[in-house]
Tab-separated table of C-alpha atoms and ligand atoms in Angstrom:
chain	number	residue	atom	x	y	z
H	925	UNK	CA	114.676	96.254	149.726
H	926	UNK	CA	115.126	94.572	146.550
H	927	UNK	CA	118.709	92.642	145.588
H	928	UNK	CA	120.389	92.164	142.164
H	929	UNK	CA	119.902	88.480	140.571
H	930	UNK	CA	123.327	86.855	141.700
H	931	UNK	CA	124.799	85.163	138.475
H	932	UNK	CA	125.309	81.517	141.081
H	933	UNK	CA	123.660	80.725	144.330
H	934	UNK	CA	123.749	77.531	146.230
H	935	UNK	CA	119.152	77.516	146.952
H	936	UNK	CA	116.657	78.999	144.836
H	937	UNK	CA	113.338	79.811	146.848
H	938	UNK	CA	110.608	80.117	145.154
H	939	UNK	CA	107.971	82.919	146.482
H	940	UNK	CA	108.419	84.779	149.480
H	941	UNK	CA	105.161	83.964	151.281
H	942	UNK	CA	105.098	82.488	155.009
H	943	UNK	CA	106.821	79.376	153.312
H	944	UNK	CA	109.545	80.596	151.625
H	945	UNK	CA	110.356	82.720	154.896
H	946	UNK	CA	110.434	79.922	156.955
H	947	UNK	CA	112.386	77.878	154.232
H	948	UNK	CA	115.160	81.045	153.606
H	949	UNK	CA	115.627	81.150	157.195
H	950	UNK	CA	116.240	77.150	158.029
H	951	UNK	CA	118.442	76.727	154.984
H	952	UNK	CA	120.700	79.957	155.872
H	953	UNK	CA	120.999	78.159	159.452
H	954	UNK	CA	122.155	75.023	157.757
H	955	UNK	CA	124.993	77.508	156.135
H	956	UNK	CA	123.456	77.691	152.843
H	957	UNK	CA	123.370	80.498	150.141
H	958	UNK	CA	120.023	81.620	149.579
H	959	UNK	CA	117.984	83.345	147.206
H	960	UNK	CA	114.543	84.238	147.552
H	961	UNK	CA	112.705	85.103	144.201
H	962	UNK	CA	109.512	86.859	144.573
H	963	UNK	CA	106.887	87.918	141.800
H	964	UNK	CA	105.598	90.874	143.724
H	965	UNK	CA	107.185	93.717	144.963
H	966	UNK	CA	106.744	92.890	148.037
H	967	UNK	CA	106.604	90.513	150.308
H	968	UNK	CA	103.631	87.853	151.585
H	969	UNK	CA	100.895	89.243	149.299
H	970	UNK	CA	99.417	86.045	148.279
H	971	UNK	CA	97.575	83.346	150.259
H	972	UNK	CA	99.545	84.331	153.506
H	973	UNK	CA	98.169	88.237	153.297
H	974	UNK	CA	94.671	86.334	153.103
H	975	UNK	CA	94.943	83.718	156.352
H	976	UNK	CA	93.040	84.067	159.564
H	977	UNK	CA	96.283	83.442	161.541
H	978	UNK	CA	94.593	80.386	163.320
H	979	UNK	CA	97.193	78.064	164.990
H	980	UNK	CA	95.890	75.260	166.199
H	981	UNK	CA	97.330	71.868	167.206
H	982	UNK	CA	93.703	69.788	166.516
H	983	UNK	CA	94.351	67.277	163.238
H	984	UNK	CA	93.202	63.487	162.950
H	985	UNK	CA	96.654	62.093	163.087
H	986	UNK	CA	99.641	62.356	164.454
H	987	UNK	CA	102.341	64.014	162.604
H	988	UNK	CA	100.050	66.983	161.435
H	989	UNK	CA	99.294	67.647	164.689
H	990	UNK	CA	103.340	67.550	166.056
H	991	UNK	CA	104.185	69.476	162.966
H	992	UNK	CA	101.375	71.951	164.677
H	993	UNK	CA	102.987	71.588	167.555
H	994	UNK	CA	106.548	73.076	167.049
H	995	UNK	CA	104.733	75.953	165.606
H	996	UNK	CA	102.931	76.881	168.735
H	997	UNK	CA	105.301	76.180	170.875
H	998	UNK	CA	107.804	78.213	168.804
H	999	UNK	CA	105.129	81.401	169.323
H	1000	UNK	CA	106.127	82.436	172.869
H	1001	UNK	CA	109.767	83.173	172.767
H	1002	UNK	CA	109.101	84.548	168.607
H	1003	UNK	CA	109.714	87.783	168.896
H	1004	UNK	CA	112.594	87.229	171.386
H	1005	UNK	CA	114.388	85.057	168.555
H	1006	UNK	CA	113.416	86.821	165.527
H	1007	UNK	CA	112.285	90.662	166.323
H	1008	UNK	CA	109.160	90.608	164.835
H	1009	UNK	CA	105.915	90.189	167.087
H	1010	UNK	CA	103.753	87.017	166.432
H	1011	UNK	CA	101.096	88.570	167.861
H	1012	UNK	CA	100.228	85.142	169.036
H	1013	UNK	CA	97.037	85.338	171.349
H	1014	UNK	CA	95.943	82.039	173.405
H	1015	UNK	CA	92.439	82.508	173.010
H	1016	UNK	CA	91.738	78.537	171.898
H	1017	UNK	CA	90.054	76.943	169.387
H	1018	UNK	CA	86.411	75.929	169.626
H	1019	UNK	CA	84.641	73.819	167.900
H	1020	UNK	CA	81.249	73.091	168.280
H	1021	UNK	CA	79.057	70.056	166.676
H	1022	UNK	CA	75.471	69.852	165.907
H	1023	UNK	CA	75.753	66.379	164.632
H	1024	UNK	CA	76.468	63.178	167.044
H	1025	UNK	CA	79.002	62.276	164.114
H	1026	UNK	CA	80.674	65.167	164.086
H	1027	UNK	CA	80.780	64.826	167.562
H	1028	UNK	CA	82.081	61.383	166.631
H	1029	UNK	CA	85.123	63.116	164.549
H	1030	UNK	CA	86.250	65.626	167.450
H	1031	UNK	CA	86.378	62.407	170.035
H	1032	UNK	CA	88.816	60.958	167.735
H	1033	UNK	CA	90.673	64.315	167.232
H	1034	UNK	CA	90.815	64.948	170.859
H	1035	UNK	CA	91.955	61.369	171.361
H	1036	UNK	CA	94.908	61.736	169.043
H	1037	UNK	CA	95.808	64.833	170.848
H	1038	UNK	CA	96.124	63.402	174.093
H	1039	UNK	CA	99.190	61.402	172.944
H	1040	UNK	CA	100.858	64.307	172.067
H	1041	UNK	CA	99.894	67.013	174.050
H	1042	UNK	CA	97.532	69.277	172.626
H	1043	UNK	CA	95.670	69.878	175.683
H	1044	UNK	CA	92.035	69.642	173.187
H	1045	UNK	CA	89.250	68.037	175.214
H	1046	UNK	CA	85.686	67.467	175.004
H	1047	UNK	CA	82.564	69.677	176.212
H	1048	UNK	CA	79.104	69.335	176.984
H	1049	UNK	CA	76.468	71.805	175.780
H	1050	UNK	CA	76.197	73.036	178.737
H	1051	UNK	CA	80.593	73.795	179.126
H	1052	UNK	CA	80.041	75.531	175.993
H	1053	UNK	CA	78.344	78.764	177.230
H	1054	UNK	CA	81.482	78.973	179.896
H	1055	UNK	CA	83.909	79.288	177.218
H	1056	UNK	CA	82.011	81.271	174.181
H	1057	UNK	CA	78.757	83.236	176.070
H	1058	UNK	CA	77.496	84.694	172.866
H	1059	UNK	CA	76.760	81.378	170.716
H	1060	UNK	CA	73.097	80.552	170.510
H	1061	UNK	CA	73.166	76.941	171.713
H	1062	UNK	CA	70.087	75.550	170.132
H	1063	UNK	CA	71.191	72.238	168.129
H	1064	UNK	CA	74.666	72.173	169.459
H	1065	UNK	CA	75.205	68.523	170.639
H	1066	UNK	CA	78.833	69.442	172.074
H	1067	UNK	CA	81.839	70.341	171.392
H	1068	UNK	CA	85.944	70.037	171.226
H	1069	UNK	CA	88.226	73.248	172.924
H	1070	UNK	CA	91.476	73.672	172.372
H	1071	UNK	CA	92.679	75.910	174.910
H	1072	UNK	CA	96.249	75.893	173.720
H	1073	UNK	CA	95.461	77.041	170.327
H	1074	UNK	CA	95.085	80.642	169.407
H	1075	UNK	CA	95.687	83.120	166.473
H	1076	UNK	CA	98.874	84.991	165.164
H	1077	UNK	CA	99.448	87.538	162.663
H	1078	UNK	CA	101.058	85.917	159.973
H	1079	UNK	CA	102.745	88.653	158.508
H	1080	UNK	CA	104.731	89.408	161.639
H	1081	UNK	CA	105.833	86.020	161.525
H	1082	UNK	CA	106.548	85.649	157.816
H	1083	UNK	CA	108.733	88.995	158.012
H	1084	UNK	CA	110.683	87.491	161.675
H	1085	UNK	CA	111.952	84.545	159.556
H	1086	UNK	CA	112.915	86.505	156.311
H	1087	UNK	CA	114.535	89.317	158.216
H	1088	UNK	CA	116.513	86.534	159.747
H	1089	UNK	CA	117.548	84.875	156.992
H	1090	UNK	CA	118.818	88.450	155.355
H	1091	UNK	CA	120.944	88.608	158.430
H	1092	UNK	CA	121.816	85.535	158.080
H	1093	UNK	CA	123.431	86.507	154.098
H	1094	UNK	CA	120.160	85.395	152.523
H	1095	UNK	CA	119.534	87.648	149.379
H	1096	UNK	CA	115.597	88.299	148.078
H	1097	UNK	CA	114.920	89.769	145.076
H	1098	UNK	CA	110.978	91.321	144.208
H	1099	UNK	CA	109.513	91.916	141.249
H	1100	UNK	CA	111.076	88.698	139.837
H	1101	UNK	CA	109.102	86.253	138.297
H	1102	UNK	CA	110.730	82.677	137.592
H	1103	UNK	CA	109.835	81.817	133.919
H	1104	UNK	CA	111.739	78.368	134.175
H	1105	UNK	CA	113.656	75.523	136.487
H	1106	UNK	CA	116.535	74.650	133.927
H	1107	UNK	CA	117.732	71.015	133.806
H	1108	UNK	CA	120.549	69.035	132.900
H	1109	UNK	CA	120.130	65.122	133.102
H	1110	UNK	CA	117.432	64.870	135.286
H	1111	UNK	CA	119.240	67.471	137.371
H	1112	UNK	CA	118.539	71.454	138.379
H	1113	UNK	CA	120.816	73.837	137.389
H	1114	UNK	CA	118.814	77.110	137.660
H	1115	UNK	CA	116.306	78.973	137.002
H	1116	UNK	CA	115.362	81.444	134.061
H	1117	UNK	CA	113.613	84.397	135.629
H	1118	UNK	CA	112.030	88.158	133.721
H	1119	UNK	CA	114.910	89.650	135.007
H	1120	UNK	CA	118.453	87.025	134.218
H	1121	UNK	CA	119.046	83.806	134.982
H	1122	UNK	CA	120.747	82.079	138.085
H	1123	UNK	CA	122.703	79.280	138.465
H	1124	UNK	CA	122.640	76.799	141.556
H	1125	UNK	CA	121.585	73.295	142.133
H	1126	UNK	CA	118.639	73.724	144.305
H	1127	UNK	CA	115.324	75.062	143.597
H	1128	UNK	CA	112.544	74.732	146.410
H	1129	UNK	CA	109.013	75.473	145.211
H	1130	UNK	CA	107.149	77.469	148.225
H	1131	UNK	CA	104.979	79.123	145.674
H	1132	UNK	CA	102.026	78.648	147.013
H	1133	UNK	CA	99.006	78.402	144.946
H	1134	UNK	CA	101.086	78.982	142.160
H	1135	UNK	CA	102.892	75.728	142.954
H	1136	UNK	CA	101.245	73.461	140.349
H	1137	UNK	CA	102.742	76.148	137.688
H	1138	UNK	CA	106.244	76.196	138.749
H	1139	UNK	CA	106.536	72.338	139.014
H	1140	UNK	CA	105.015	72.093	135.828
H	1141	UNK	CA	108.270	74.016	134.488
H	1142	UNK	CA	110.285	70.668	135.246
H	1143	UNK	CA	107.201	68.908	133.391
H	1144	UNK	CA	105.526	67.363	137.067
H	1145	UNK	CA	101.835	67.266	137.041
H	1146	UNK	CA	101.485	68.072	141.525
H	1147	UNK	CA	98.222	67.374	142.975
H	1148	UNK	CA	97.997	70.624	145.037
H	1149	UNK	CA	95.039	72.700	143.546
H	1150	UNK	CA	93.922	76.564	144.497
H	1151	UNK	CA	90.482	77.073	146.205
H	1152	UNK	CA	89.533	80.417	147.121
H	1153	UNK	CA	88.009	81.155	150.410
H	1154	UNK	CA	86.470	84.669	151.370
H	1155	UNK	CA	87.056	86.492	154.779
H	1156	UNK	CA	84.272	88.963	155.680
H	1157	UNK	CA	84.554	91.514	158.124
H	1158	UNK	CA	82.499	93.549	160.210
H	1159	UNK	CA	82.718	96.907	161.529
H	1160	UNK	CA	83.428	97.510	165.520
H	1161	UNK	CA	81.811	95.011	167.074
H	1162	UNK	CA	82.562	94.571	170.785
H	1163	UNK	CA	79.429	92.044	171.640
H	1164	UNK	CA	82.608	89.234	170.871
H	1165	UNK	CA	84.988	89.907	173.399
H	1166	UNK	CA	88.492	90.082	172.314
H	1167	UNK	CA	89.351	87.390	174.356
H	1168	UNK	CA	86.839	84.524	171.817
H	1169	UNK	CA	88.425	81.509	170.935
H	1170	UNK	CA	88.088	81.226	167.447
H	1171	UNK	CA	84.658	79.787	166.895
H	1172	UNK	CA	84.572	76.871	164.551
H	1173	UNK	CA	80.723	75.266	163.711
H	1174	UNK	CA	81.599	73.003	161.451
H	1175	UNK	CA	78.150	71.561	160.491
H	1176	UNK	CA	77.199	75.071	159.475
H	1177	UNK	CA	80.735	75.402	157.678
H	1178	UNK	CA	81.398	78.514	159.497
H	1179	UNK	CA	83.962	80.312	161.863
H	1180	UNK	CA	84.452	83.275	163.083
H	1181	UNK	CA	87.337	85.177	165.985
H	1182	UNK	CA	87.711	88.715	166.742
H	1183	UNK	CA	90.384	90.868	165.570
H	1184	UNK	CA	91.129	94.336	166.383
H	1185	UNK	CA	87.536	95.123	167.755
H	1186	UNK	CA	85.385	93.595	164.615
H	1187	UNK	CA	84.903	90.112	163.627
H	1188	UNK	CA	86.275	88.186	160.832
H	1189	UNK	CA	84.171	85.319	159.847
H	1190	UNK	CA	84.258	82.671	156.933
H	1191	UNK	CA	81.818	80.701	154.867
H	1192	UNK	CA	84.486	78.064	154.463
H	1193	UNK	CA	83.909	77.914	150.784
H	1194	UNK	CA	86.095	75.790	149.020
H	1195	UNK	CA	85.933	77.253	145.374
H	1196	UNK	CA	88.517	75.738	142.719
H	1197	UNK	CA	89.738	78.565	140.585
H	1198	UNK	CA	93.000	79.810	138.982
H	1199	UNK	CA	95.749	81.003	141.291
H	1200	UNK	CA	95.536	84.666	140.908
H	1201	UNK	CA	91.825	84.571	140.876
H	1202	UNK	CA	91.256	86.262	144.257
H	1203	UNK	CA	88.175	88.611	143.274
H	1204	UNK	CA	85.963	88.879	146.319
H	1205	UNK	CA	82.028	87.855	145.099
H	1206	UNK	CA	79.979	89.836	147.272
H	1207	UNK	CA	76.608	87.894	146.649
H	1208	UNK	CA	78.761	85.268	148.838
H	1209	UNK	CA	77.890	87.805	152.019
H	1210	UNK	CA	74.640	87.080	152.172
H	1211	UNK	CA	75.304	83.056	152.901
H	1212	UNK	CA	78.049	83.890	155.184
H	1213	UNK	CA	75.158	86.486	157.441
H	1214	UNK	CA	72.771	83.783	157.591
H	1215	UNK	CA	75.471	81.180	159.100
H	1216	UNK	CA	76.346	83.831	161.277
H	1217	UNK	CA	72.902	84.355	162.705
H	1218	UNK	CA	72.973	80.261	162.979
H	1219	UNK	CA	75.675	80.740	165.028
H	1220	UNK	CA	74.945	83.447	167.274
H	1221	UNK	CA	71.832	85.925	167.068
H	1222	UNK	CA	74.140	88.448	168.139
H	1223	UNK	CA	75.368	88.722	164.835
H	1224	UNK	CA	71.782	90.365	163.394
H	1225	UNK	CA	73.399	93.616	165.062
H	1226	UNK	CA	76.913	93.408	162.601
H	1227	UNK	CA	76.874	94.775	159.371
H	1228	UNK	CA	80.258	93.602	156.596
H	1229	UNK	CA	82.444	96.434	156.447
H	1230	UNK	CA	85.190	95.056	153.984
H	1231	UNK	CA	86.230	91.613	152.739
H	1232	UNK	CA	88.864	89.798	151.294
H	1233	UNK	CA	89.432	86.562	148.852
H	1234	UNK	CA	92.626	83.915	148.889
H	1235	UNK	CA	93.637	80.793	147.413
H	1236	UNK	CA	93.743	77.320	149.993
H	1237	UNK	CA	96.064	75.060	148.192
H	1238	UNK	CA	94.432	72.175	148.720
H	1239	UNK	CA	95.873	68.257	148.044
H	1240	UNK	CA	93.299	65.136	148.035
H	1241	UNK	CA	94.442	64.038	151.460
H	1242	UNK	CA	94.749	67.551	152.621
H	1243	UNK	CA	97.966	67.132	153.463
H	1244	UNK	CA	101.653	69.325	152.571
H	1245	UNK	CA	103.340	68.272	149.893
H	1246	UNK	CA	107.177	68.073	151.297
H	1247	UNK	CA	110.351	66.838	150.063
H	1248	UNK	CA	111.813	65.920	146.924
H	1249	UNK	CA	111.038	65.261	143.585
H	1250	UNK	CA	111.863	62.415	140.503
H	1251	UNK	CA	114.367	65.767	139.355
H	1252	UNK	CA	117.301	66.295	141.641
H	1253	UNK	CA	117.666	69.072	143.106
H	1254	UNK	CA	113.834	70.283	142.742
H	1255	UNK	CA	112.384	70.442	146.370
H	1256	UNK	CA	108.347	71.255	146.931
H	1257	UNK	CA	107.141	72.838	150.302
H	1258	UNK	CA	103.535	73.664	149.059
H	1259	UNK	CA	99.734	72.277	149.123
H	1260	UNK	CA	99.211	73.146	152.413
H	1261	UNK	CA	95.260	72.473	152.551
H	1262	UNK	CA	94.570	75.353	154.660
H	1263	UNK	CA	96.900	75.046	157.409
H	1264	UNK	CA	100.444	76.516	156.061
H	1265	UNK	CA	100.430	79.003	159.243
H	1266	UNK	CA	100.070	76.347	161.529
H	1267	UNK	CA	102.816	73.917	159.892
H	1268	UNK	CA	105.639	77.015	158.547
H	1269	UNK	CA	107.907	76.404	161.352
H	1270	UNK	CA	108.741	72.667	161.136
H	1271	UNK	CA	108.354	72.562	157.179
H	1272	UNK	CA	111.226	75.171	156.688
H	1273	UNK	CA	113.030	73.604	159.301
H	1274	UNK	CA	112.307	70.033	157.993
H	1275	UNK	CA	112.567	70.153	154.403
H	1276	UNK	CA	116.426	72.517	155.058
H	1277	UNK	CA	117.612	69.102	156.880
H	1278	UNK	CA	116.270	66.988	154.165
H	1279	UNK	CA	117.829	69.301	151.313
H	1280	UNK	CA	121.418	69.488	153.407
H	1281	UNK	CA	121.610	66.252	155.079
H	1282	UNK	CA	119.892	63.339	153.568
H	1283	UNK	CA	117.014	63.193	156.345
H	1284	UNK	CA	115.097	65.082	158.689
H	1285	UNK	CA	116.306	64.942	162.609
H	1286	UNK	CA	113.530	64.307	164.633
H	1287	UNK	CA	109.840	64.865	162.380
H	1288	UNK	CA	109.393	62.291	159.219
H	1289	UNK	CA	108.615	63.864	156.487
H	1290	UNK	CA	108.582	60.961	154.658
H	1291	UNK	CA	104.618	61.101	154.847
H	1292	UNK	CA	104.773	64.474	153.111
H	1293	UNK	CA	106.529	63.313	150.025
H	1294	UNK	CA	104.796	63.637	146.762
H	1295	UNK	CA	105.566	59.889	145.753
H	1296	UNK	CA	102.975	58.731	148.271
H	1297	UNK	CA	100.627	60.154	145.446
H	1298	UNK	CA	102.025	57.549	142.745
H	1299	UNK	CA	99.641	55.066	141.638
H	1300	UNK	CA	100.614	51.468	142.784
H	1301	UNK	CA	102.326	49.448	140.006
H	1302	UNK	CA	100.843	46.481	138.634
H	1303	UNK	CA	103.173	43.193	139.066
C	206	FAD	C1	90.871	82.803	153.654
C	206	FAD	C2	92.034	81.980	154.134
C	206	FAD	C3	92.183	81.731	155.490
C	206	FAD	C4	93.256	80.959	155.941
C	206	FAD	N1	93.402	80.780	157.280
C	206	FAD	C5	94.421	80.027	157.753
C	206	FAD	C6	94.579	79.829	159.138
C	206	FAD	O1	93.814	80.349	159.945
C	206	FAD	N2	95.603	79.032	159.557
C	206	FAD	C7	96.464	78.430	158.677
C	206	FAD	O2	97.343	77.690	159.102
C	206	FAD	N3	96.356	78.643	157.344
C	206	FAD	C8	95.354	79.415	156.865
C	206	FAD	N4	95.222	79.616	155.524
C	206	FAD	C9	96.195	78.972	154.621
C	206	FAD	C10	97.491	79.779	154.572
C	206	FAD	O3	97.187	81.097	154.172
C	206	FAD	C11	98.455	79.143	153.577
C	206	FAD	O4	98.612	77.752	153.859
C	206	FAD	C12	99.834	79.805	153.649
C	206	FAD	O5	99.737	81.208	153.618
C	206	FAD	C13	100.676	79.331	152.480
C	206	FAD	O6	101.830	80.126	152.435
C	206	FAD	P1	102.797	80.052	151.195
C	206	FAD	O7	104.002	80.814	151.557
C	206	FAD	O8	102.928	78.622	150.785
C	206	FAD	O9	101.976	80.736	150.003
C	206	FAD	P2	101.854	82.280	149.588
C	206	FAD	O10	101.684	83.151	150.765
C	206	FAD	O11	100.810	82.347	148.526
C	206	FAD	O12	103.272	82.607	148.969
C	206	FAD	C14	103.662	82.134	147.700
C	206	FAD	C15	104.456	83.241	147.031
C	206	FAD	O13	105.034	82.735	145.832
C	206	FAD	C16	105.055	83.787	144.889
C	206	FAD	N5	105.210	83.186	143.557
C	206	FAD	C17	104.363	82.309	142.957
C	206	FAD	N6	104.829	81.954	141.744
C	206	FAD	C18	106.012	82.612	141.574
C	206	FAD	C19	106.974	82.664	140.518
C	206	FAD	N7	106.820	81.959	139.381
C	206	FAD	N8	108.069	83.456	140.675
C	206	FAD	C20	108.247	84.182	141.814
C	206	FAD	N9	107.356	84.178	142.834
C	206	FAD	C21	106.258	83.398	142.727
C	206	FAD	C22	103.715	84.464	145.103
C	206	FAD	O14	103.693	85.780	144.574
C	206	FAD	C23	103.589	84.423	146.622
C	206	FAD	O15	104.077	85.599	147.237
C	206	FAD	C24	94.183	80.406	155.025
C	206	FAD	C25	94.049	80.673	153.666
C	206	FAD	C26	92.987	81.466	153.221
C	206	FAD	C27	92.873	81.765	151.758
């Protein structure tokens, strides 16, 4: 259900993608008026429709991975707090090297784990086989599992926090594109959308791939860029048991996990494109087959039955893009390099503290801002 544009509204959200869920939700908590502006008539049809759902807690530093964290520890009692099923399944994350310095990479990542918690360790070639039967083994030096880690369905979780934050007064209105952020003295006071305008003093730009377009409307050049990335899927295929950890080879830049009895798998391309580019090129299966066969010869059985294309927002440090902005009032939550499923819960949360209290409680987001993207001044 669509709402009417209110004429005044404390927070503007912008897009209504796992984000701007997570963001309506934490900013109702903090007892603020919300409205959620969404292009599309409905709801999580961009880069969250496209995800693979992975949640895993395995980063090189620290506050990625305990922003990971609170997401998968927030999985098992989901549904109980929000009514919507996460759909969460344990099934781990595993990936495998064929390249000592890759290996190198996952010792580091499993060492920055240990400190907080992630329960990711280390495997011999010959532990693989126990955890993931099917792979072919030959040039796999070893590997890093996170057993802890697993895959959701990001829709459920997207529609737990927006259903939450309607209950919670929150209004959302689709088919309503925001045309402008309107400022007064360096400060927001609304935005300009097809359909009216609306007044408030807070605008927070969740809008995905589309960020870099609605920042640009209060003239701010953000580095967070699309890249589309294809997801191919095969029909029934139950030679992966539905129990796989999501299979990550990263020297073959491939993964794949199963899902509903076939097998979604990924050539990890990292294409640069506009937004709303999300054509699928289906010369791009054949690469994907022949990593798969790399993989595991099982594969040579699957056939593609249907695929899909999204946009990665990606920064150059691959990190979120969190916090405010030289214009007051103009929040980002956006860039999230390929891993906004596995940070939505603590950047809603976070960025709602930093919005209605100065600060954020317990996880810095300093490290997240956009000024840490300024170039250093002379003198
Ligand atoms: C193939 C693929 C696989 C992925 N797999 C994973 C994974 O396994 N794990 C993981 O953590 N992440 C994964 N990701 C990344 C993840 O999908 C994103 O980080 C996440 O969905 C970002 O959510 P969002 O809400 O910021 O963006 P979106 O879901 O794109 O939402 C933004 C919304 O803003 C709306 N909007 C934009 N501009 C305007 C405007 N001017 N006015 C009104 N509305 C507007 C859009 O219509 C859209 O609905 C994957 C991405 C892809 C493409």
């Amino acid at each position: 259900m669509s709402d009417p544009l209110p004429k005044t509204i404390d927070a503007v959200v912008i897009g209504a993608g796992i984000i701007g869920a997570s963001m309506a939700y934490h900013l109702t908590e903090a007892g603020l008026g919300v409205l959620v502006i969404e292009k599309e008539q409905l709801p999580g049809t961009g880069s969250t429709a496209a995800a693979a759902g992975g949640i895993r807690a395995i980063f090189d530093n620290e506050l990625d991975i305990r922003y990971a964290l609170e997401t998968r520890a927030a999985m098992p009692t989901f549904e109980e707090r929000f009514g919507w099923k996460p759909e969460f399944r344990r099934h781990g994350y595993l990936y495998t090297a064929r390249r000592e310095s890759t290996l190198d990479e996952y010792r580091r990542d499993a060492d920055a784990g240990i400190k907080c918690g992630t329960g990711a360790r280390m495997l011999t070639p010959e532990e693989v086989p126990e955890i993931a039967p099917i792979l072919d083994m030959s040039g796999i030096v070893g590997a890093m599992f996170g057993p802890e880690d697993g895959y959701c369905d990001p829709y459920g979780v997207m529609m737990g926090f927006l259903s939450a934050a309607r209950k919670n007064g929150a209004r959302i209105s689709y088919r309503t594109q925001v045309t402008g952020v309107k400022t007064e003295g360096g400060r927001v006071t609304g935005v300009a959308t097809n359909r009216g305008e609306v007044s408030c003093a807070t605008v927070v730009n969740c809008a995905g791939p589309f960020a870099r377009k609605v920042a640009a409307m209060v003239d701010l050049d953000i580095p967070a860029r699309p890249h589309r990335r294809y997801i191919f899927v095969t029909g029934p295929f139950p030679q992966v048991p539905k129990t796989n950890p999501l299979v990550l080879d990263q020297d073959n830049l491939f993964y794949f996990k199963p899902e509903s009895g076939t097998v979604i798998m990924s050539g990890m391309e990292e294409e640069p494109d506009e937004p709303d580019d999300t054509a699928v090129r289906w010369e791009r299966s054949e690469g994907v087959a022949e990593k798969a066969l790399r993989c595991a010869s099982v594969f040579s059985e699957a056939g593609f039955a249907r695929a899909w294309a999204g946009m990665r927002t990606l920064t150059p440090d691959r990190r979120a893009i969190l916090g405010p902005t030289p214009v007051d009032g103009f929040f980002l939550a956006c860039g999230f390099s390929g891993h906004g499923i596995c940070q939505c819960v603590p950047a809603g949360r976070v960025v709602a503290e930093y919005i209605t209290k100065g600060k954020s409680e317990d996880l810095p987001i300093e490290p997240y801002f956009l000024s840490r993207f300024e170039e250093p001044q002379e003198g």
